[in-house]
Amino acid sequence: SDDDEASPMVRRVAQYLEGLSDDDVCKPNPRYGKVPSSELAPGVRATLAERLALPVTRYFIWSSNKGLNKRYPNADEVTKRRLDYELSTIILMDFVGYFLIVADFINWAKDRAIPVGPGRGSGAGSIVAYSLRITDIEPLRFSLLFERFLNPERVSMPDFDVDFCYERRGEVIDYVTKKYGEERVGQIVTFGTLKAKAVLKDVARALDISIDESNMITKLVPDDPKMTLALAFEQEPKLRELEANPRYAELFEMARKLEGKNRHTSLHAAGIVIGKSVLTDFVPVYKDPKTGIVATQYTMDQLEECGLVKMDYLGLKTLTLIKNTLALMRKRGVDMSVEDIPDGDAKTYAMLRDGKSTSIFQFESDGMQAVLKQAQPDRIEDLIALNALYRPGPMDNIPQFVDCKLGRKPITYPHPALKSILEETYGVIVYQEQVMQATQILGGYTLGGADLLRRAMSKKKPEEMAKQRILFAKGCLTTHGIEQAQADQIFDLLDKFAGYGFNKSHAAGYAVLAYQTAWLKANYPAEFMAANLSNEISTTDKLTLYIAEARSMGIELLQPDVNSSEAYFTVDKGRIAYGLIGIKGVGEALAADIVSEREKNGAYKDFLDFLERVGLRSANKRSVETLIQAGCFDTMGKGRAELTLNLERCWDYAQNKADSSAYGQVSLFESGSADDLPPFKWDPAEDWPRDEKLRVEKQLLGFYFSGHPLDEYKDVYQRCCDVDFVHPDRMSAEKTYTLIGQLVEFREILTKRGKRMAFGKVEGYGGTMEVVVFPDTLERNPGRFAVDQILFLKGKVDTERENPSFKVEELAYPEDLRDKSYRELHIALNSVHHEEDLESLRDILFASNGQCQVTLHVPSASGKVRVKAHSGISCSPSDELLDRLREAPVVADLWLS
């Protein structure tokens, strides 16, 4: 930096530090290599003078001020003083190098268009971090506190957790490793433990129990990351039966002893450490023999005591999603960056108020969608608050927040002096920062001291709490004349919220990301959903969910095609073109070759042309067959069955043609060229039945593309299926519902009483629903529950569970449901008739008893006249009845409603 320019900035910080009293100066912790408290004032001040003279400190002060001038071109004295205060604290606590290293690799990433998150964790409360471009959340706008991040009254290591684009995070780690030296940079070890399923598999292997038996046992353990053997035995009676079998008794005995023990080493998903010198000066290290990655042998909890600072380089898919959405927008001529997304977009908030937040970062869960509908957010501060409130504990305050926001209840404050900090959350204490500010305003604490009190409250230490209660009461009396009883009430209130209040800096950073994704969805829905699908291209469950969401938004999805699909999902005139990598069995290399060859030499003329140009070089017969089955050649005039039948001969023909071109002859014994080969003769084949085509599509794409097994019953489904697949938690536990769908999973278990019951999953047009079939229902309907069967179920929804399930009470038949779903049969007569002409029609209707009323549409000079049939004439609109009516000579048309 220009030293002449830096000097006045350094003098300003020096003056600020000189103005601190001895009590204001941090009492450093000897563990971090600082001056012991016995030498506090002179020792610390001498150290500070030395630090201020260092070039690195002068550069830090200069670059922070330069950054501040860019962020705040007309910065006032309050803003500058906040910067000086933070700089002084960082220098005082000797974290200058840490800030500069973090700023270095973040700015390196930003300068290379690697998306970086706006800020996460308490670091977003620092104006120095904002000035150095470490964060992009404006701390002053959102009233974020630096003391929540770095507190001179509580010496602890700062911790910037940084979100990077999921796809390019590795580039940043490589940069840091090369810049600071491979010997000084390392990842962090973690230890994988033997969980319920893993311990059963490992012990079974050691006891020579067969793989089939091992799989049979582990499948009985429910899929839950927190599952233990004890819980599994409670939930699955069959495990108890197996334990009674002498063959498996030792397996379960040993598994219980080993469960939870360390099994293997792994690497921390995000943590990196950088040492001042080689890592072996601080900790033992090891090198992974496969990857060559160097890592510490100590876990993250032990590193700080060894003098190493952990930095988290997190890969966040949302940043990749935003990057890819903006790239797709550029293809349609909209060139903008994330910084160009406008605040306060009405269209975005209208979408959020409707609860349409599927695929929106932090707001896509069913519960959060319900909260958005209740709270009706209309500004970013509301999103920050809802992000912080929607967690165990704070969630209890959502009704008060909503009622006060919407004016259904008056906003009240624990004390009038707290209005300034609680007004934006409608009187509800939501954030840890609000607890700190309330303590400062009422109790006279410094913000650093307030953070210590907040931590004491969250840890519930009785002795410390009793001492703090007295100090708080004294402060309340001195600053506002608040008596002991009221001070105790406020203290108890703050104590309650300190226990589960959320870090506002973190909530703000993630709410900004949420708003950005919501804006993209509201304004560029096709590009946003295409980017989402690309993000989840290898995750079938998410892919299926987002495809259903895109279709519900009215976005057309084009089937995969070798002449129009890219490797990933793209947008064509507002429609989403399916990405080739989304087909199971088609890898990135093959997809890239298909696209690049097409771009170089034009569209593929037919199937043989594809084989000659790409198939023989980049694919094998199995992957080409997969492309056929997924419908990638449907537009070339040949059906999937015909292409599959002829694939082997087509391949040989293309190979023969390629060889002829390469060597200038048809074969060893025949002269000629590739042009002399006779035209390929296709063996004809009937196309696959619809059900087979759909089955293969589901297998390869994860969902049905060209139709759905339910299409045959679509009218019944639309009229009768009243289950909310997307928001099952909003359904009534008392009401009887009708569930229609395909049974995609089913497993029976034995109850404690020895009866069979079952669990399964039914898939409808709108999603999937877990079903529970109790013993009496299972016994009454033998053979009716088979995987892939279309089921028509009546029952109630168990909303007590985290994932609500459908309790099956009875099975129905489609014709019964259809007959009951129609209220009116409309019959259009072809002309005016005498009564005797209508007798045959009356006889047909009388023969069919039911609940469906009949309306006749009789032609007249002024048009059709509607005539309600006598109340005694009602019918059940079966297929047989409708066929008989169509044959009646007086009937011109008929329909149901």
JSON list of C-alpha atoms in Angstrom, two decimals, residues 107-200:
[
{"chain": "A", "resi": 107, "resn": "ASN", "atom": "CA", "xyz": [-11.29, -12.19, -3.12]},
{"chain": "A", "resi": 108, "resn": "TRP", "atom": "CA", "xyz": [-9.24, -14.60, -5.25]},
{"chain": "A", "resi": 109, "resn": "ALA", "atom": "CA", "xyz": [-12.41, -16.67, -5.73]},
{"chain": "A", "resi": 110, "resn": "LYS", "atom": "CA", "xyz": [-14.61, -13.64, -6.46]},
{"chain": "A", "resi": 111, "resn": "ASP", "atom": "CA", "xyz": [-12.12, -12.29, -9.01]},
{"chain": "A", "resi": 112, "resn": "ARG", "atom": "CA", "xyz": [-12.36, -15.61, -10.85]},
{"chain": "A", "resi": 113, "resn": "ALA", "atom": "CA", "xyz": [-16.18, -15.68, -10.88]},
{"chain": "A", "resi": 114, "resn": "ILE", "atom": "CA", "xyz": [-16.34, -18.45, -8.28]},
{"chain": "A", "resi": 115, "resn": "PRO", "atom": "CA", "xyz": [-19.60, -17.78, -6.40]},
{"chain": "A", "resi": 116, "resn": "VAL", "atom": "CA", "xyz": [-19.09, -17.01, -2.69]},
{"chain": "A", "resi": 117, "resn": "GLY", "atom": "CA", "xyz": [-21.87, -16.80, -0.11]},
{"chain": "A", "resi": 118, "resn": "PRO", "atom": "CA", "xyz": [-22.86, -13.38, 1.27]},
{"chain": "A", "resi": 119, "resn": "GLY", "atom": "CA", "xyz": [-21.87, -14.45, 4.77]},
{"chain": "A", "resi": 120, "resn": "ARG", "atom": "CA", "xyz": [-22.77, -17.07, 7.32]},
{"chain": "A", "resi": 121, "resn": "GLY", "atom": "CA", "xyz": [-22.35, -17.17, 11.07]},
{"chain": "A", "resi": 122, "resn": "SER", "atom": "CA", "xyz": [-21.53, -14.23, 13.33]},
{"chain": "A", "resi": 123, "resn": "GLY", "atom": "CA", "xyz": [-18.73, -12.97, 11.03]},
{"chain": "A", "resi": 124, "resn": "ALA", "atom": "CA", "xyz": [-21.38, -11.14, 8.98]},
{"chain": "A", "resi": 125, "resn": "GLY", "atom": "CA", "xyz": [-21.60, -8.67, 11.89]},
{"chain": "A", "resi": 126, "resn": "SER", "atom": "CA", "xyz": [-18.15, -7.22, 11.14]},
{"chain": "A", "resi": 127, "resn": "ILE", "atom": "CA", "xyz": [-17.82, -4.01, 9.11]},
{"chain": "A", "resi": 128, "resn": "VAL", "atom": "CA", "xyz": [-14.13, -4.82, 8.56]},
{"chain": "A", "resi": 129, "resn": "ALA", "atom": "CA", "xyz": [-15.16, -8.14, 6.97]},
{"chain": "A", "resi": 130, "resn": "TYR", "atom": "CA", "xyz": [-17.71, -6.24, 4.85]},
{"chain": "A", "resi": 131, "resn": "SER", "atom": "CA", "xyz": [-15.07, -3.71, 3.79]},
{"chain": "A", "resi": 132, "resn": "LEU", "atom": "CA", "xyz": [-12.58, -6.45, 2.85]},
{"chain": "A", "resi": 133, "resn": "ARG", "atom": "CA", "xyz": [-15.26, -8.26, 0.78]},
{"chain": "A", "resi": 134, "resn": "ILE", "atom": "CA", "xyz": [-15.16, -11.26, 3.13]},
{"chain": "A", "resi": 135, "resn": "THR", "atom": "CA", "xyz": [-18.94, -10.79, 3.55]},
{"chain": "A", "resi": 136, "resn": "ASP", "atom": "CA", "xyz": [-21.61, -9.06, 1.50]},
{"chain": "A", "resi": 137, "resn": "ILE", "atom": "CA", "xyz": [-24.22, -8.45, 4.22]},
{"chain": "A", "resi": 138, "resn": "GLU", "atom": "CA", "xyz": [-24.31, -4.80, 5.27]},
{"chain": "A", "resi": 139, "resn": "PRO", "atom": "CA", "xyz": [-23.97, -4.98, 9.09]},
{"chain": "A", "resi": 140, "resn": "LEU", "atom": "CA", "xyz": [-25.26, -1.45, 9.75]},
{"chain": "A", "resi": 141, "resn": "ARG", "atom": "CA", "xyz": [-28.44, -1.92, 7.70]},
{"chain": "A", "resi": 142, "resn": "PHE", "atom": "CA", "xyz": [-29.40, -5.04, 9.65]},
{"chain": "A", "resi": 143, "resn": "SER", "atom": "CA", "xyz": [-28.04, -3.86, 13.06]},
{"chain": "A", "resi": 144, "resn": "LEU", "atom": "CA", "xyz": [-25.57, -6.76, 13.29]},
{"chain": "A", "resi": 145, "resn": "LEU", "atom": "CA", "xyz": [-23.15, -6.77, 16.22]},
{"chain": "A", "resi": 146, "resn": "PHE", "atom": "CA", "xyz": [-19.39, -7.20, 15.91]},
{"chain": "A", "resi": 147, "resn": "GLU", "atom": "CA", "xyz": [-19.20, -8.33, 19.55]},
{"chain": "A", "resi": 148, "resn": "ARG", "atom": "CA", "xyz": [-21.21, -11.46, 18.71]},
{"chain": "A", "resi": 149, "resn": "PHE", "atom": "CA", "xyz": [-18.27, -12.43, 16.46]},
{"chain": "A", "resi": 150, "resn": "LEU", "atom": "CA", "xyz": [-15.17, -11.10, 18.23]},
{"chain": "A", "resi": 151, "resn": "ASN", "atom": "CA", "xyz": [-15.26, -9.99, 21.83]},
{"chain": "A", "resi": 152, "resn": "PRO", "atom": "CA", "xyz": [-12.25, -8.47, 23.62]},
{"chain": "A", "resi": 153, "resn": "GLU", "atom": "CA", "xyz": [-13.82, -9.47, 26.94]},
{"chain": "A", "resi": 154, "resn": "ARG", "atom": "CA", "xyz": [-13.90, -13.12, 25.91]},
{"chain": "A", "resi": 155, "resn": "VAL", "atom": "CA", "xyz": [-10.78, -14.15, 24.03]},
{"chain": "A", "resi": 156, "resn": "SER", "atom": "CA", "xyz": [-11.64, -16.89, 21.57]},
{"chain": "A", "resi": 157, "resn": "MET", "atom": "CA", "xyz": [-10.63, -17.71, 18.04]},
{"chain": "A", "resi": 158, "resn": "PRO", "atom": "CA", "xyz": [-12.59, -16.01, 15.25]},
{"chain": "A", "resi": 159, "resn": "ASP", "atom": "CA", "xyz": [-14.33, -18.37, 12.88]},
{"chain": "A", "resi": 160, "resn": "PHE", "atom": "CA", "xyz": [-15.30, -17.44, 9.33]},
{"chain": "A", "resi": 161, "resn": "ASP", "atom": "CA", "xyz": [-17.24, -20.28, 7.74]},
{"chain": "A", "resi": 162, "resn": "VAL", "atom": "CA", "xyz": [-17.34, -19.54, 4.02]},
{"chain": "A", "resi": 163, "resn": "ASP", "atom": "CA", "xyz": [-19.79, -20.91, 1.45]},
{"chain": "A", "resi": 164, "resn": "PHE", "atom": "CA", "xyz": [-18.42, -21.53, -2.04]},
{"chain": "A", "resi": 165, "resn": "CYS", "atom": "CA", "xyz": [-19.99, -22.80, -5.24]},
{"chain": "A", "resi": 166, "resn": "TYR", "atom": "CA", "xyz": [-20.34, -26.56, -4.81]},
{"chain": "A", "resi": 167, "resn": "GLU", "atom": "CA", "xyz": [-18.68, -27.27, -8.17]},
{"chain": "A", "resi": 168, "resn": "ARG", "atom": "CA", "xyz": [-15.66, -24.96, -7.74]},
{"chain": "A", "resi": 169, "resn": "ARG", "atom": "CA", "xyz": [-14.86, -25.16, -4.03]},
{"chain": "A", "resi": 170, "resn": "GLY", "atom": "CA", "xyz": [-11.89, -27.42, -4.79]},
{"chain": "A", "resi": 171, "resn": "GLU", "atom": "CA", "xyz": [-10.21, -24.65, -6.81]},
{"chain": "A", "resi": 172, "resn": "VAL", "atom": "CA", "xyz": [-10.12, -22.41, -3.73]},
{"chain": "A", "resi": 173, "resn": "ILE", "atom": "CA", "xyz": [-8.58, -25.15, -1.58]},
{"chain": "A", "resi": 174, "resn": "ASP", "atom": "CA", "xyz": [-5.95, -25.81, -4.27]},
{"chain": "A", "resi": 175, "resn": "TYR", "atom": "CA", "xyz": [-5.12, -22.09, -4.37]},
{"chain": "A", "resi": 176, "resn": "VAL", "atom": "CA", "xyz": [-4.65, -21.91, -0.59]},
{"chain": "A", "resi": 177, "resn": "THR", "atom": "CA", "xyz": [-2.51, -25.06, -0.59]},
{"chain": "A", "resi": 178, "resn": "LYS", "atom": "CA", "xyz": [-0.21, -23.73, -3.32]},
{"chain": "A", "resi": 179, "resn": "LYS", "atom": "CA", "xyz": [0.02, -20.20, -1.91]},
{"chain": "A", "resi": 180, "resn": "TYR", "atom": "CA", "xyz": [0.78, -21.07, 1.71]},
{"chain": "A", "resi": 181, "resn": "GLY", "atom": "CA", "xyz": [2.65, -24.33, 1.07]},
{"chain": "A", "resi": 182, "resn": "GLU", "atom": "CA", "xyz": [1.63, -27.98, 1.11]},
{"chain": "A", "resi": 183, "resn": "GLU", "atom": "CA", "xyz": [3.55, -28.51, 4.36]},
{"chain": "A", "resi": 184, "resn": "ARG", "atom": "CA", "xyz": [1.54, -25.79, 6.14]},
{"chain": "A", "resi": 185, "resn": "VAL", "atom": "CA", "xyz": [-1.97, -26.57, 4.84]},
{"chain": "A", "resi": 186, "resn": "GLY", "atom": "CA", "xyz": [-3.96, -29.65, 5.68]},
{"chain": "A", "resi": 187, "resn": "GLN", "atom": "CA", "xyz": [-7.41, -31.09, 6.02]},
{"chain": "A", "resi": 188, "resn": "ILE", "atom": "CA", "xyz": [-8.79, -32.41, 9.31]},
{"chain": "A", "resi": 189, "resn": "VAL", "atom": "CA", "xyz": [-9.34, -36.01, 10.29]},
{"chain": "A", "resi": 190, "resn": "THR", "atom": "CA", "xyz": [-12.71, -37.34, 11.44]},
{"chain": "A", "resi": 191, "resn": "PHE", "atom": "CA", "xyz": [-13.54, -40.83, 12.65]},
{"chain": "A", "resi": 192, "resn": "GLY", "atom": "CA", "xyz": [-16.36, -42.88, 11.18]},
{"chain": "A", "resi": 193, "resn": "THR", "atom": "CA", "xyz": [-18.28, -44.78, 13.83]},
{"chain": "A", "resi": 194, "resn": "LEU", "atom": "CA", "xyz": [-20.06, -48.11, 13.67]},
{"chain": "A", "resi": 195, "resn": "LYS", "atom": "CA", "xyz": [-23.74, -47.24, 13.39]},
{"chain": "A", "resi": 196, "resn": "ALA", "atom": "CA", "xyz": [-26.61, -49.72, 13.58]},
{"chain": "A", "resi": 197, "resn": "LYS", "atom": "CA", "xyz": [-26.57, -51.03, 10.00]},
{"chain": "A", "resi": 198, "resn": "ALA", "atom": "CA", "xyz": [-22.80, -50.84, 9.59]},
{"chain": "A", "resi": 199, "resn": "VAL", "atom": "CA", "xyz": [-22.04, -52.74, 12.78]},
{"chain": "A", "resi": 200, "resn": "LEU", "atom": "CA", "xyz": [-24.43, -55.56, 11.81]}
]
